[in-house]
Amino acid sequence: MTASEKIDLLVYGPMRPILEKGFPDQFVVHCAETRADLERLTPDAVANMRGMAVTYHTVAANRESLARFPKLEIVASFGVGYDHVDAAYAREHNIMVTNTPDVLTEEVADVAMGLLIATLREFVKADRYVRSGLWQTQNYPLSAGSLRDRKIGIVGMGRIGQAIARRLEASRVPVCYHSRKPAAGLSYKHHPDLIEMAKAVDTLVVIVPGGTATHKMINAEVLKALGPRGVIVNVARGSVLDEQALISALKSGAILAAGLDVFEQEPNVPDELKAMQNVVLLPHIGSASVVTRNAMDQLVVDNLKNWFAGKPPLTPVAETPIKAS
Ligand code: NAP
Ligand code: 8YV
């Protein structure tokens, strides 16, 4: 195979072993870890780039980045959420976009469940209590929160929302949910109105996609509707929750506690949240185990390999579906 027959691929974002070693010789793999690195690609590489793997959600595959590559055919994004990829631009320009659904569903649901229990039963605070030696003097106080007396509303009842619901059901906790349309085949009560659901429950677990449609949908009104026993767990995107409204609600006692895996300006977390004892803060680790991240990387590679072998990609996003032949 001559150099001109080879397929130029860009890994945009952090490089990892499965991406580095996963492509056969027919591919030339270029790397740009940051936006600034895009500027350092040679004009030849830019002109010939046919595929892009976007390997982290903080790398924006926006209009400006995609428009650089006139021969771009496919963007294979790492992660199920792809609010960092301009899928509308891709569709307009006949560029396929893929993501990595399903392979992370159970892992993220595990983290949501763990974060919920850690928040209600104060695991992080209790851990600090043991380490400080305070247990030597008195027992840890009873937690105000418990899974036992909770009614949980899941915001977003897709793949991960349903995996969270199954875990809650096994724990004998009543579940209902909010989404725009009822999900097929489920017996949990569907609330088309988020405020109504927030009034009917005391806990929200948020697992909708990011983007304009969900921007700050969890706002001061929703938090107020949840009430003073209210607990919020966000494993969706930081953009979905109004962080300032949350801080005010936690400070004033308008809600009880929060467990957060995602933030508005990652990796920056407001000092006010860091100072609070009634919040549990995780550094966006929903899918972050070796086994699950490897499966996600492999799906990125397989989507690109399929595409360039002339086969349909495995997991196209809704905006760029496989066209019927
Ligand atoms: P999914 O299967 O597409 O489910 C999305 C759910 O959200 C559906 O029930 C959908 O129902 C609902 N939804 C979408 N837009 C909505 C809106 N505007 N208002 C109300 N409900 C809306 O996606 P998934 O695989 O479960 O993943 C969900 C999201 O979780 C991802 O997009 C990502 O942002 C986040 N995530 C986070 C982590 C992490 O590490 N923390 C890991 C994985 C995923 P309707 O369309 O009927 O509204
Ligand atoms: C990843 C995620 O941490 O899949 C998603 O939507 O948020 C996580 O699994 C993230 O995509 C890393 O870029």
Coordinates of C-alpha atoms and ligand atoms in Angstrom, one line a residue:
M1 CA 0.0 0.0 0.0
T2 CA 1.5 3.4 -1.0
A3 CA 1.5 6.4 1.4
S4 CA -1.3 8.1 -0.7
E5 CA -3.6 5.0 -0.3
K6 CA -3.4 5.1 3.4
I7 CA -6.2 6.5 5.5
D8 CA -5.3 9.5 7.7
L9 CA -7.0 9.5 11.1
L10 CA -6.8 12.0 13.9
V11 CA -7.0 11.1 17.6
Y12 CA -8.3 14.4 19.1
G13 CA -7.8 14.4 22.9
P14 CA -5.7 12.1 25.1
M15 CA -4.1 9.1 23.3
R16 CA -4.6 5.7 24.9
P17 CA -3.1 2.3 24.1
I18 CA -6.2 0.8 22.4
L19 CA -6.3 3.7 20.1
E20 CA -2.6 3.8 19.5
K21 CA -2.2 0.1 18.8
G22 CA -5.7 -0.7 17.6
F23 CA -5.5 0.4 13.9
P24 CA -3.9 -1.8 11.2
D25 CA -1.2 -0.5 8.9
Q26 CA -3.6 0.9 6.4
F27 CA -4.1 3.8 8.8
V28 CA -1.8 6.8 9.6
V29 CA -2.7 7.9 13.1
H30 CA -2.1 11.6 13.9
C31 CA -2.5 13.0 17.4
A32 CA -3.7 16.4 18.7
E33 CA -4.2 16.3 22.4
T34 CA -5.5 19.9 22.6
R35 CA -7.0 22.5 20.3
A36 CA -3.6 24.2 20.1
D37 CA -2.2 20.9 18.7
L38 CA -4.6 21.0 15.8
E39 CA -2.6 24.1 14.6
R40 CA 0.5 22.0 14.5
L41 CA -0.8 19.4 12.0
T42 CA 0.9 19.6 8.6
P43 CA -1.2 21.0 5.8
D44 CA -1.0 17.6 4.1
A45 CA -2.4 15.8 7.1
V46 CA -5.2 18.4 7.4
A47 CA -6.1 18.1 3.7
N48 CA -6.2 14.3 3.8
M49 CA -7.8 13.6 7.2
R50 CA -10.7 11.3 6.7
G51 CA -11.6 10.1 10.3
M52 CA -11.4 11.6 13.8
A53 CA -11.6 9.9 17.1
V54 CA -12.6 12.3 19.9
T55 CA -11.3 10.8 23.1
Y56 CA -12.6 13.0 25.9
H57 CA -15.7 15.1 26.5
T58 CA -13.7 18.3 27.2
V59 CA -12.3 18.3 23.6
A60 CA -14.8 20.3 21.6
A61 CA -15.4 18.8 18.1
N62 CA -17.2 22.0 17.2
R63 CA -18.0 23.6 13.9
E64 CA -14.6 25.3 13.8
S65 CA -12.6 22.1 14.5
L66 CA -14.6 20.0 12.1
A67 CA -14.5 22.6 9.3
R68 CA -10.7 22.4 9.2
F69 CA -10.8 19.0 7.6
P70 CA -12.3 19.1 4.1
K71 CA -12.2 15.3 3.6
L72 CA -13.6 14.3 7.0
E73 CA -16.1 11.4 6.7
I74 CA -16.5 10.2 10.3
V75 CA -16.2 11.5 13.9
A76 CA -16.0 8.6 16.4
S77 CA -16.6 10.1 19.8
F78 CA -15.7 8.4 23.1
G79 CA -18.6 8.4 25.6
V80 CA -22.3 8.0 25.2
G81 CA -22.9 11.8 25.6
Y82 CA -21.8 13.7 22.6
D83 CA -22.8 17.3 23.5
H84 CA -19.2 18.3 22.7
V85 CA -19.6 17.2 19.1
D86 CA -21.5 19.4 16.7
A87 CA -23.7 16.7 15.3
A88 CA -25.9 19.1 13.4
Y89 CA -22.9 20.5 11.5
A90 CA -21.8 16.9 10.8
R91 CA -25.1 16.0 9.4
E92 CA -25.2 19.1 7.1
H93 CA -21.7 18.1 5.8
N94 CA -22.4 14.4 5.4
I95 CA -20.1 13.5 8.3
M96 CA -21.0 10.4 10.3
V97 CA -20.9 10.7 14.1
T98 CA -20.7 7.7 16.4
N99 CA -20.7 7.4 20.2
T100 CA -20.2 4.6 22.7
P101 CA -23.5 3.6 24.2
D102 CA -24.4 0.4 26.2
V103 CA -20.8 -0.7 27.0
L104 CA -20.8 1.8 30.0
T105 CA -24.5 1.6 31.0
E106 CA -24.1 -0.8 34.0
E107 CA -20.9 0.9 35.2
V108 CA -22.5 4.4 35.3
A109 CA -25.6 3.0 37.0
D110 CA -23.4 1.4 39.7
V111 CA -21.8 4.8 40.3
A112 CA -25.1 6.6 40.4
M113 CA -26.4 4.1 43.0
G114 CA -23.1 4.3 45.0
L115 CA -23.2 8.1 44.9
L116 CA -26.9 8.1 46.0
I117 CA -26.2 5.9 49.0
A118 CA -22.9 7.7 49.9
T119 CA -24.8 11.0 49.9
L120 CA -27.8 9.8 52.0
R121 CA -25.7 7.8 54.5
E122 CA -22.8 10.3 54.6
F123 CA -20.0 7.8 53.7
V124 CA -17.4 10.5 53.0
K125 CA -18.0 12.4 56.2
A126 CA -18.1 9.2 58.2
D127 CA -14.8 8.1 56.6
R128 CA -13.3 11.4 57.7
Y129 CA -14.7 10.8 61.2
V130 CA -12.9 7.5 61.5
R131 CA -9.6 8.9 60.2
S132 CA -9.7 11.9 62.6
G133 CA -9.9 9.6 65.6
L134 CA -13.3 11.0 66.7
W135 CA -14.8 7.5 66.9
Q136 CA -12.6 6.9 69.9
T137 CA -14.6 9.5 71.8
Q138 CA -18.2 8.9 70.5
N139 CA -20.2 7.1 67.9
Y140 CA -20.9 8.7 64.6
P141 CA -24.3 10.5 64.7
L142 CA -27.3 8.9 62.9
S143 CA -27.7 10.1 59.3
A144 CA -30.7 12.3 58.4
G145 CA -30.8 10.5 55.1
S146 CA -31.6 6.9 54.2
L147 CA -32.6 5.0 51.1
R148 CA -35.3 3.3 53.2
D149 CA -37.8 6.2 53.3
R150 CA -37.1 7.7 49.9
K151 CA -39.3 8.3 46.8
I152 CA -37.0 8.6 43.8
G153 CA -37.6 10.4 40.5
I154 CA -35.2 9.6 37.7
V155 CA -34.7 12.5 35.2
G156 CA -34.0 10.6 32.0
M157 CA -35.2 7.0 31.6
G158 CA -32.9 5.9 28.7
R159 CA -30.3 3.1 28.9
I160 CA -28.6 4.3 32.1
G161 CA -31.8 5.6 33.7
Q162 CA -33.4 2.2 33.3
A163 CA -30.2 0.5 34.8
I164 CA -30.5 2.8 37.8
A165 CA -34.2 2.0 38.1
R166 CA -33.5 -1.7 38.1
R167 CA -31.0 -1.2 41.0
L168 CA -33.5 0.9 43.0
E169 CA -36.3 -1.7 42.4
A170 CA -34.0 -4.4 43.7
S171 CA -33.5 -2.2 46.7
R172 CA -37.3 -1.9 47.1
V173 CA -37.3 1.9 46.6
P174 CA -40.3 3.4 44.7
V175 CA -39.3 4.9 41.4
C176 CA -41.0 7.2 38.9
Y177 CA -39.4 9.2 36.0
H178 CA -39.5 12.3 33.8
S179 CA -38.7 12.3 30.1
R180 CA -40.3 14.0 27.1
K181 CA -42.0 10.8 26.0
P182 CA -42.9 7.7 28.1
A183 CA -40.3 4.9 27.7
A184 CA -41.7 1.8 26.1
G185 CA -42.4 -1.3 28.2
L186 CA -41.9 0.2 31.6
S187 CA -44.4 0.2 34.5
Y188 CA -42.8 3.1 36.5
K189 CA -45.0 6.2 36.6
H190 CA -44.1 8.7 33.9
H191 CA -44.3 12.4 34.7
P192 CA -44.3 14.6 31.6
D193 CA -43.9 17.6 34.0
L194 CA -40.6 17.8 35.9
I195 CA -41.9 20.2 38.6
E196 CA -44.9 17.9 39.3
M197 CA -42.5 15.0 39.7
A198 CA -40.2 17.0 42.0
K199 CA -43.2 17.7 44.2
A200 CA -44.2 14.0 44.2
V201 CA -40.7 12.7 45.3
D202 CA -37.9 13.7 47.6
T203 CA -34.9 12.6 45.5
L204 CA -33.9 13.2 41.9
V205 CA -31.3 11.2 40.0
V206 CA -30.4 13.1 36.9
I207 CA -29.3 11.1 33.8
V208 CA -30.3 13.0 30.6
P209 CA -28.0 14.1 27.8
G210 CA -26.4 17.6 27.9
G211 CA -27.0 20.3 25.3
T212 CA -29.5 23.1 24.8
A213 CA -32.7 21.1 25.4
T214 CA -31.6 20.2 29.0
H215 CA -29.5 23.3 29.8
K216 CA -30.1 24.1 33.5
M217 CA -33.4 22.1 33.6
I218 CA -32.7 21.4 37.2
N219 CA -33.2 25.0 38.5
A220 CA -34.2 26.8 41.6
E221 CA -37.9 26.0 41.0
V222 CA -37.2 22.3 40.7
L223 CA -35.1 22.3 43.8
K224 CA -37.8 24.2 45.8
A225 CA -40.4 21.7 44.6
L226 CA -38.2 18.9 45.9
G227 CA -38.4 20.4 49.4
P228 CA -36.2 20.4 52.6
R229 CA -35.8 16.6 52.6
G230 CA -34.6 16.9 49.0
V231 CA -31.6 15.1 47.6
I232 CA -30.2 15.5 44.2
V233 CA -27.7 13.2 42.4
N234 CA -26.3 14.4 39.1
V235 CA -24.5 11.9 36.9
A236 CA -25.6 13.5 33.6
R237 CA -23.8 16.7 32.7
G238 CA -22.9 19.8 34.7
S239 CA -24.8 21.9 32.2
V240 CA -28.1 20.2 33.2
L241 CA -28.0 21.6 36.8
D242 CA -27.9 25.3 37.7
E243 CA -24.9 25.1 40.1
Q244 CA -25.5 28.5 41.7
A245 CA -29.2 27.6 42.4
L246 CA -28.0 24.4 43.9
I247 CA -25.5 26.1 46.2
S248 CA -28.2 28.6 47.4
A249 CA -30.6 25.7 48.0
L250 CA -28.0 23.7 50.0
K251 CA -27.0 26.8 52.0
S252 CA -30.6 27.9 52.9
G253 CA -31.7 24.4 53.7
A254 CA -34.2 24.4 50.8
I255 CA -32.8 20.9 50.1
L256 CA -30.9 18.4 52.2
A257 CA -27.9 17.2 50.2
A258 CA -26.4 16.5 46.8
G259 CA -24.1 14.0 45.1
L260 CA -22.4 15.3 42.0
D261 CA -20.2 13.5 39.5
V262 CA -20.4 16.3 36.9
F263 CA -19.9 20.1 37.1
E264 CA -20.5 23.2 35.0
Q265 CA -16.8 24.0 34.5
E266 CA -14.9 20.8 34.8
P267 CA -12.4 20.3 36.4
N268 CA -13.2 23.4 38.3
V269 CA -15.6 22.9 41.2
P270 CA -16.9 25.9 43.2
D271 CA -15.2 26.4 46.5
E272 CA -18.6 26.8 48.1
L273 CA -19.5 23.2 47.2
K274 CA -16.1 22.0 48.4
A275 CA -16.7 23.6 51.8
M276 CA -20.1 21.9 52.3
Q277 CA -20.4 18.7 54.5
N278 CA -23.7 17.7 52.9
V279 CA -22.4 17.1 49.4
V280 CA -20.4 14.3 47.9
L281 CA -18.2 15.3 45.0
L282 CA -16.8 12.9 42.4
P283 CA -14.4 13.9 39.5
H284 CA -16.7 12.7 36.6
I285 CA -15.9 9.0 37.1
G286 CA -19.2 7.5 36.1
S287 CA -17.5 5.2 33.5
A288 CA -14.0 5.5 34.7
S289 CA -12.9 1.9 35.4
V290 CA -10.2 0.2 33.3
V291 CA -12.6 -2.4 32.1
T292 CA -15.3 0.0 31.0
R293 CA -13.0 2.6 29.5
N294 CA -11.2 -0.1 27.5
A295 CA -14.6 -1.2 26.1
M296 CA -15.4 2.4 25.2
D297 CA -12.0 2.8 23.4
Q298 CA -12.5 -0.4 21.6
L299 CA -15.9 0.7 20.3
V300 CA -14.3 4.0 19.0
V301 CA -11.7 1.9 17.1
D302 CA -14.3 -0.6 15.8
N303 CA -16.6 2.2 14.6
L304 CA -13.7 3.7 12.6
K305 CA -12.5 0.3 11.3
N306 CA -16.0 -0.7 10.1
W307 CA -16.5 2.6 8.4
F308 CA -13.3 2.4 6.4
A309 CA -14.0 -1.2 5.6
G310 CA -17.2 0.0 3.9
K311 CA -19.4 -1.5 6.6
P312 CA -22.0 0.5 8.6
P313 CA -20.6 1.9 11.8
L314 CA -21.7 0.0 14.9
T315 CA -23.2 2.9 16.9
P316 CA -24.2 6.0 14.9
V317 CA -25.9 8.8 16.8
A318 CA -29.5 9.8 16.0
E319 CA -28.5 12.9 14.0
T320 CA -26.5 10.9 11.5
P321 CA -28.2 7.5 11.2
I322 CA -27.0 4.8 8.8
K323 CA -28.7 5.4 5.5
A324 CA -30.8 2.5 4.1
S325 CA -29.0 1.4 0.9
Ligands
NAP1 P1 -30.2 7.7 26.4 O1 -30.4 6.2 26.4 O2 -30.3 8.4 25.2 O3 -31.3 8.3 27.4 C1 -31.6 9.6 27.6 C2 -32.9 9.9 28.3 O4 -33.0 11.3 28.6 C3 -34.1 9.4 27.6 O5 -35.0 8.9 28.6 C4 -34.7 10.7 27.0 O6 -36.1 10.6 26.8 C5 -34.3 11.7 28.1 N1 -34.2 13.0 27.6 C6 -33.5 13.5 26.6 N2 -33.7 14.8 26.4 C7 -34.6 15.2 27.4 C8 -35.2 16.4 27.7 N3 -34.9 17.5 27.0 N4 -36.0 16.5 28.8 C9 -36.3 15.4 29.5 N5 -35.7 14.1 29.2 C10 -34.9 14.1 28.2 O7 -28.8 8.0 27.1 P2 -28.0 7.2 28.2 O8 -27.2 6.2 27.6 O9 -29.0 6.8 29.3 O10 -27.1 8.4 28.7 C11 -27.6 9.6 29.2 C12 -26.6 10.7 29.5 O11 -25.8 10.4 30.7 C13 -25.5 10.9 28.4 O12 -26.0 11.6 27.3 C14 -24.4 11.6 29.2 O13 -24.6 13.0 29.2 C15 -24.6 11.1 30.6 N6 -23.5 10.2 31.1 C16 -22.7 10.6 32.1 C17 -21.7 9.7 32.5 C18 -20.8 10.1 33.6 O14 -19.6 9.7 33.6 N7 -21.2 10.8 34.6 C19 -21.5 8.5 31.8 C20 -22.3 8.2 30.8 C21 -23.3 9.0 30.4 P3 -36.9 11.5 25.8 O15 -36.1 11.5 24.6 O16 -38.2 10.8 25.7 O17 -37.0 12.8 26.5
8YV2 C1 -17.0 9.8 30.0 C2 -19.5 10.3 29.9 O1 -16.4 10.1 31.2 O2 -20.1 8.6 28.3 C3 -20.3 9.8 28.8 O3 -21.2 10.5 28.3 O4 -19.7 11.3 30.4 C4 -18.4 9.5 30.4 O5 -18.5 8.1 30.2 C5 -16.8 11.0 29.2 O6 -17.4 10.8 28.0 C6 -15.3 11.1 28.9 O7 -15.1 11.9 27.8

